[in-house]
Coordinates of C-alpha atoms in Angstrom, one line a residue:
M1 CA 122.7 69.5 45.9
S2 CA 124.4 66.3 46.8
S3 CA 127.3 66.5 49.3
A4 CA 129.5 64.3 47.1
V5 CA 132.9 65.8 46.2
P6 CA 135.4 65.0 43.6
N7 CA 138.1 62.5 44.4
A8 CA 141.4 64.2 45.3
T9 CA 143.4 62.1 43.0
T10 CA 141.3 61.5 39.9
G11 CA 138.8 64.3 40.2
S12 CA 136.0 61.8 39.7
V13 CA 132.8 61.5 41.7
P14 CA 130.3 58.7 42.2
T15 CA 128.2 58.1 39.1
S16 CA 124.9 58.7 40.9
S17 CA 125.9 62.3 41.9
A18 CA 128.1 63.1 38.9
A19 CA 125.4 64.7 36.9
T20 CA 124.1 66.7 39.8
L21 CA 127.5 68.1 40.7
E22 CA 128.3 68.7 37.0
A23 CA 125.2 70.8 36.6
A24 CA 126.0 72.8 39.8
L25 CA 129.6 73.5 38.7
Q26 CA 128.5 74.5 35.3
A27 CA 126.1 77.1 36.8
Q28 CA 128.7 78.4 39.2
L29 CA 131.6 78.6 36.7
S30 CA 129.5 80.0 33.9
S31 CA 128.4 82.9 36.0
N32 CA 131.8 84.6 35.4
L33 CA 133.8 82.8 32.8
G34 CA 136.5 85.5 32.7
L35 CA 137.3 85.2 36.4
N36 CA 136.8 81.4 36.7
L37 CA 138.3 80.1 33.4
G38 CA 140.4 83.0 32.3
P39 CA 143.3 82.4 34.8
F40 CA 144.0 79.0 33.2
V41 CA 144.5 80.6 29.8
L42 CA 146.4 83.6 31.0
G43 CA 148.6 81.5 33.2
L44 CA 149.7 79.4 30.1
A45 CA 150.1 82.6 28.1
F46 CA 152.4 84.2 30.6
D47 CA 154.4 81.0 31.0
T48 CA 154.9 80.6 27.3
A49 CA 156.0 84.2 26.9
L50 CA 158.6 83.8 29.7
L51 CA 159.7 80.5 28.1
G52 CA 160.6 82.4 24.9
I53 CA 162.5 85.0 26.9
M54 CA 164.3 82.3 28.8
L55 CA 165.4 80.5 25.6
H56 CA 166.7 83.8 24.2
Q57 CA 168.7 84.4 27.4
V58 CA 170.1 80.8 27.3
I59 CA 171.3 81.3 23.7
R60 CA 173.1 84.5 24.7
W61 CA 174.5 82.9 27.8
S62 CA 175.8 79.9 25.7
T63 CA 178.2 82.3 23.8
F64 CA 180.3 82.8 26.9
S65 CA 179.3 79.7 28.9
K66 CA 182.9 78.4 28.8
K67 CA 183.9 81.1 31.3
E68 CA 181.4 79.9 33.8
S69 CA 182.1 77.4 36.5
T70 CA 181.0 73.8 36.2
L71 CA 178.5 74.3 39.1
V72 CA 176.8 77.2 37.4
S73 CA 176.7 75.4 34.1
C74 CA 175.0 72.4 35.7
L75 CA 172.6 74.7 37.5
V76 CA 171.6 76.4 34.3
G77 CA 171.1 73.1 32.5
F78 CA 169.0 71.7 35.4
L79 CA 166.8 74.9 35.5
V80 CA 166.3 74.9 31.8
M81 CA 165.2 71.3 31.9
I82 CA 162.8 71.8 34.8
S83 CA 161.4 75.0 33.2
T84 CA 160.8 73.3 29.9
A85 CA 159.1 70.4 31.7
T86 CA 156.9 72.9 33.5
S87 CA 155.8 74.5 30.3
G88 CA 155.1 71.1 28.8
F89 CA 153.1 70.1 31.9
G90 CA 151.0 73.3 31.6
L91 CA 150.2 72.6 28.0
A92 CA 149.2 69.1 28.8
Y93 CA 147.0 70.5 31.6
M94 CA 145.3 72.8 29.2
F95 CA 144.6 69.9 26.8
H96 CA 143.1 68.0 29.7
L97 CA 140.7 70.9 30.5
F98 CA 139.8 72.3 27.1
V99 CA 140.5 69.4 24.6
Y100 CA 140.1 65.9 25.9
G101 CA 137.8 67.0 28.8
F102 CA 136.0 69.7 26.9
G103 CA 132.6 70.5 28.4
T104 CA 133.4 68.6 31.7
Y105 CA 133.4 71.2 34.5
L106 CA 134.5 68.6 37.1
N107 CA 138.0 68.8 35.7
F108 CA 138.4 72.4 36.8
V109 CA 137.9 71.4 40.5
G110 CA 140.1 68.3 40.4
T111 CA 143.4 68.6 42.4
H112 CA 145.5 65.9 40.8
W113 CA 146.9 68.2 38.1
P114 CA 147.3 71.5 40.0
A115 CA 149.1 69.8 42.9
W116 CA 152.1 69.2 40.7
Y117 CA 152.8 72.9 40.4
A118 CA 153.8 73.0 44.0
L119 CA 156.6 70.5 43.4
L120 CA 157.7 72.1 40.1
D121 CA 157.8 75.5 41.9
V122 CA 160.0 74.2 44.6
L123 CA 162.4 72.4 42.2
T124 CA 162.9 75.8 40.4
T125 CA 163.0 78.3 43.2
F126 CA 165.1 76.5 45.7
P127 CA 168.3 76.2 43.5
V128 CA 168.0 79.8 42.4
Q129 CA 167.7 81.0 46.0
A130 CA 170.6 78.8 47.0
F131 CA 172.7 80.5 44.3
Y132 CA 171.9 83.9 45.7
V133 CA 172.6 82.8 49.2
Y134 CA 176.0 81.4 48.2
R135 CA 176.7 84.6 46.3
A136 CA 175.9 86.7 49.4
Y137 CA 178.0 84.4 51.5
Q138 CA 181.0 85.0 49.3
L139 CA 180.5 88.8 49.2
H140 CA 180.4 89.0 52.9
Q141 CA 183.7 87.2 53.2
D142 CA 182.3 83.8 54.2
A143 CA 179.9 85.2 56.8
N144 CA 178.2 82.2 58.5
W145 CA 175.2 84.2 59.6
I146 CA 173.8 84.4 56.1
P147 CA 173.1 80.7 55.6
V148 CA 172.0 80.3 59.2
L149 CA 169.4 83.1 58.7
V150 CA 168.2 82.2 55.2
L151 CA 168.4 78.4 54.9
P152 CA 165.7 77.6 57.5
V153 CA 163.3 79.9 55.7
M154 CA 164.1 78.2 52.4
L155 CA 163.7 74.8 53.9
A156 CA 160.3 75.8 55.3
S157 CA 159.3 76.9 51.8
V158 CA 160.3 73.5 50.4
A159 CA 158.4 71.8 53.2
G160 CA 155.3 73.9 52.4
G161 CA 155.5 73.0 48.7
M162 CA 155.8 69.3 49.4
A163 CA 153.0 69.4 52.0
T164 CA 150.8 71.3 49.5
M165 CA 151.3 68.6 46.9
I166 CA 150.9 65.6 49.2
S167 CA 147.9 66.9 51.1
S168 CA 146.0 68.4 48.2
E169 CA 142.3 68.4 49.2
R170 CA 142.5 65.3 51.4
L171 CA 143.0 67.4 54.6
S172 CA 140.8 69.8 56.4
D173 CA 140.6 73.5 55.7
V174 CA 142.7 74.4 58.7
T175 CA 145.5 72.0 57.8
Q176 CA 145.4 73.1 54.1
A177 CA 145.8 76.7 55.3
A178 CA 148.8 75.8 57.5
A179 CA 150.5 74.0 54.6
S180 CA 149.8 76.9 52.2
L181 CA 151.2 79.3 54.8
L182 CA 154.5 77.4 54.7
S183 CA 154.7 77.9 51.0
I184 CA 153.9 81.6 51.5
I185 CA 157.2 82.0 53.5
R186 CA 159.0 81.9 50.1
P187 CA 158.8 85.7 49.6
H188 CA 160.6 86.3 52.9
A189 CA 163.4 84.1 51.7
D190 CA 163.6 86.2 48.6
L191 CA 163.7 89.4 50.5
T192 CA 166.4 88.1 52.9
S193 CA 168.5 87.0 49.9
L194 CA 168.0 90.4 48.3
R195 CA 169.0 92.4 51.3
S196 CA 172.2 90.5 52.0
P197 CA 174.2 91.3 48.8
S198 CA 172.7 94.8 48.6
R199 CA 173.9 95.7 52.1
N200 CA 177.4 94.5 51.3
T201 CA 177.4 96.4 48.0
C202 CA 176.4 99.6 49.7
T203 CA 179.3 99.2 52.1
F204 CA 181.7 98.4 49.4
G205 CA 180.8 101.5 47.4
Q206 CA 182.0 104.1 50.0
T207 CA 184.6 105.6 47.7
E208 CA 185.1 108.9 45.9
L209 CA 186.0 107.3 42.6
G210 CA 183.4 108.0 40.0
E211 CA 183.8 104.8 38.0
T212 CA 183.7 102.7 41.1
K213 CA 180.5 104.4 42.3
S214 CA 178.9 103.8 38.9
L215 CA 180.0 100.2 38.9
V216 CA 178.6 99.7 42.4
N217 CA 175.3 101.2 41.3
K218 CA 175.0 98.9 38.4
F219 CA 175.8 95.9 40.5
L220 CA 173.2 97.0 43.1
R221 CA 170.6 97.5 40.4
I222 CA 171.2 94.1 38.9
N223 CA 170.8 92.4 42.3
I224 CA 167.5 94.2 43.0
D225 CA 166.1 93.6 39.5
S226 CA 167.0 89.9 39.7
L227 CA 165.0 89.2 42.8
L228 CA 162.3 91.8 42.9
P229 CA 160.0 90.5 40.1
A230 CA 159.8 87.0 41.5
T231 CA 159.2 88.4 45.0
L232 CA 156.4 90.6 43.8
V233 CA 154.8 87.6 42.0
A234 CA 155.0 85.6 45.2
L235 CA 153.5 88.5 47.2
G236 CA 150.7 88.7 44.7
F237 CA 150.0 85.1 45.3
M238 CA 150.1 85.5 49.0
I239 CA 147.7 88.5 49.0
N240 CA 145.3 86.7 46.6
Y241 CA 145.3 83.6 48.7
A242 CA 144.6 85.6 51.9
V243 CA 141.7 87.4 50.3
Q244 CA 140.1 84.4 48.5
P245 CA 141.7 81.0 49.1
S246 CA 139.3 79.2 46.7
S247 CA 139.9 81.5 43.7
F248 CA 141.2 80.1 40.5
V249 CA 143.5 83.2 40.3
N250 CA 145.8 81.5 42.8
L251 CA 146.7 78.9 40.1
F252 CA 147.4 81.8 37.7
W253 CA 150.2 83.0 39.8
E254 CA 151.6 79.5 40.3
M255 CA 151.7 78.7 36.6
W256 CA 154.3 81.3 35.7
H257 CA 155.9 82.1 39.0
P258 CA 158.9 79.7 38.6
K259 CA 159.8 81.2 35.2
C260 CA 160.4 84.6 36.9
Y261 CA 163.2 83.1 38.9
I262 CA 164.9 81.5 35.9
V263 CA 164.6 84.6 33.7
C264 CA 166.0 86.9 36.4
F265 CA 168.7 84.4 37.2
L266 CA 169.9 84.2 33.6
A267 CA 169.8 88.0 33.4
V268 CA 172.3 88.2 36.2
L269 CA 174.6 85.7 34.4
N270 CA 174.4 87.6 31.2
S271 CA 175.2 90.8 32.9
N272 CA 178.6 89.5 33.9
I273 CA 180.2 90.4 30.5
T274 CA 178.8 93.9 30.7
L275 CA 180.2 94.4 34.2
E276 CA 183.6 92.9 33.3
S277 CA 184.0 95.3 30.3
Y278 CA 182.7 98.2 32.4
G279 CA 185.0 97.4 35.2
N280 CA 188.1 97.8 33.0
G281 CA 187.5 101.5 33.0
S282 CA 187.4 103.9 30.1
N283 CA 190.1 101.9 28.2
G284 CA 187.9 98.9 28.1
N285 CA 185.1 100.9 26.6
I286 CA 187.4 102.5 24.0
K287 CA 188.7 99.1 23.1
S288 CA 185.3 97.7 22.4
S289 CA 184.2 100.6 20.3
Y290 CA 187.6 100.8 18.6
Q291 CA 187.6 97.3 17.4
G292 CA 183.9 97.4 16.5
S293 CA 184.4 99.9 13.6
N294 CA 187.4 98.9 11.5
D295 CA 187.3 101.0 8.3
H296 CA 190.8 100.2 7.1
P297 CA 190.9 96.9 5.3
L298 CA 194.5 96.1 6.0
K299 CA 194.5 97.2 9.7
S300 CA 196.0 94.8 12.1
S301 CA 196.1 95.1 15.9
K302 CA 197.4 93.1 18.8
A303 CA 196.3 93.5 22.4
R304 CA 198.2 92.6 25.5
H305 CA 197.0 92.7 29.1
S306 CA 199.0 92.7 32.2
N307 CA 198.1 92.8 35.9
V308 CA 200.5 94.3 38.5
Q309 CA 199.7 94.3 42.2
L310 CA 201.5 96.7 44.4
D311 CA 200.7 97.0 48.1
G312 CA 197.2 95.6 47.6
I313 CA 196.4 97.8 44.6
T314 CA 195.9 96.0 41.3
V315 CA 196.8 97.9 38.1
N316 CA 195.4 96.6 34.8
T317 CA 197.4 97.6 31.8
H318 CA 196.1 97.3 28.2
T319 CA 198.6 97.8 25.3
A320 CA 197.3 97.9 21.7
E321 CA 199.6 97.7 18.7
E322 CA 198.2 98.7 15.4
A323 CA 199.7 98.7 11.9
Y324 CA 198.3 100.2 8.7
H325 CA 199.6 98.7 5.4
T326 CA 199.3 100.4 2.1
A327 CA 197.7 98.4 -0.7
P328 CA 199.9 98.0 -3.8
S329 CA 198.9 99.7 -7.0
K330 CA 196.9 97.6 -9.4
V331 CA 198.3 97.0 -12.8
G332 CA 196.3 98.7 -15.6
L333 CA 196.3 101.0 -18.5
N334 CA 195.4 104.2 -16.6
R335 CA 197.4 103.4 -13.5
R336 CA 200.8 103.2 -15.1
P337 CA 203.2 105.9 -13.8
L338 CA 204.2 108.4 -16.5
G339 CA 207.2 110.5 -16.9
D340 CA 207.2 114.3 -17.2
E341 CA 207.4 114.3 -21.0
E342 CA 204.6 111.8 -21.4
W343 CA 202.5 113.7 -18.9
D344 CA 202.6 116.8 -21.1
Q345 CA 200.8 115.1 -24.0
K346 CA 198.6 112.6 -22.3
L347 CA 195.4 113.1 -20.4
E348 CA 193.9 110.8 -17.8
Y349 CA 192.3 108.3 -20.2
A350 CA 193.5 109.0 -23.7
G351 CA 196.1 110.9 -25.7
N352 CA 195.7 114.5 -26.8
S353 CA 194.3 114.5 -30.4
S354 CA 193.8 118.3 -30.8
Q355 CA 194.9 119.6 -34.2
A356 CA 194.6 123.3 -33.4
G357 CA 196.8 123.3 -30.4
Y358 CA 194.3 125.0 -28.1
T359 CA 194.1 122.2 -25.7
E360 CA 197.7 121.7 -25.2
V361 CA 198.5 120.8 -21.6
P362 CA 201.2 123.0 -20.1
S363 CA 204.3 121.2 -19.0
R364 CA 205.7 121.2 -15.6
N365 CA 208.7 123.1 -16.9
G366 CA 206.5 126.1 -17.9
R367 CA 206.7 125.5 -21.7
L368 CA 203.9 124.5 -24.1

């Protein structure tokens, strides 16, 4: 077989050797279509499924987005825009492989399209990681060691993604491995960001109050759930790359890895309302269930909140005022109030027409 290789930018080869290389690639890829071509289809399927979950979370978040800070709102908008662009890019890539380039096996080994996933991955993961680092920084009362420890690892991850995109297949195998190893540092940044708020939460939860312990456990669970899925996906990519660097399965991980960050990030934001209502104690729970089932049509209620701080202890007071109004009687033939004498001779809907007197209604005075 000729030694000609596809161009790193266009994926094209010299015309003289194109037919030979195409035949060789067809024989190689056709030997196991599921393992060689399946990752492209599955990657798009996973990405599309996570896109639907993300849009559902964005709609739910938009119902209370006014309570969020401007920085968080801008971050959500940027991430949604990048995530949608990533899904559109993946769809265009599939059209390039299976529609416009159908039957051309050289397109599967071209590096121009897959190289962009490294940039899209960095644009998605870095803002989310920065958010978690800033959150851990606040929870630790502005501890400077957190950004000093995590930011260099995050910057190394960004450098690895940029180097992977720029280098593509133009460099030697050793240099490619070094650039890819920089992008593999990303899971360590995730784990470091995960441990920081978790350690602070465990320290904060040393109390005998049952409600506080339950709230702390919920907060800890949310932090772990928000970073663990994306970290596991990154670890899966790292293990797969270490075992077989030239496998198409590596692209499968990269196609939907950024969506994991956004979905988990939005899950954390949507959990804020649940934690706020839960943090109000049992009164907050009663209030939500009480107002959710209003069987009285004329019921009216007013709620007032007050916060009092005494010696560093904040007391939240919730006062509810409710009133039940009686509906006036409707005007009608059978709803007119009757006197005692009229009641003796009238039934509910019509007058007593008995001629024999057997159906006389006893009066309230004891006489017939």
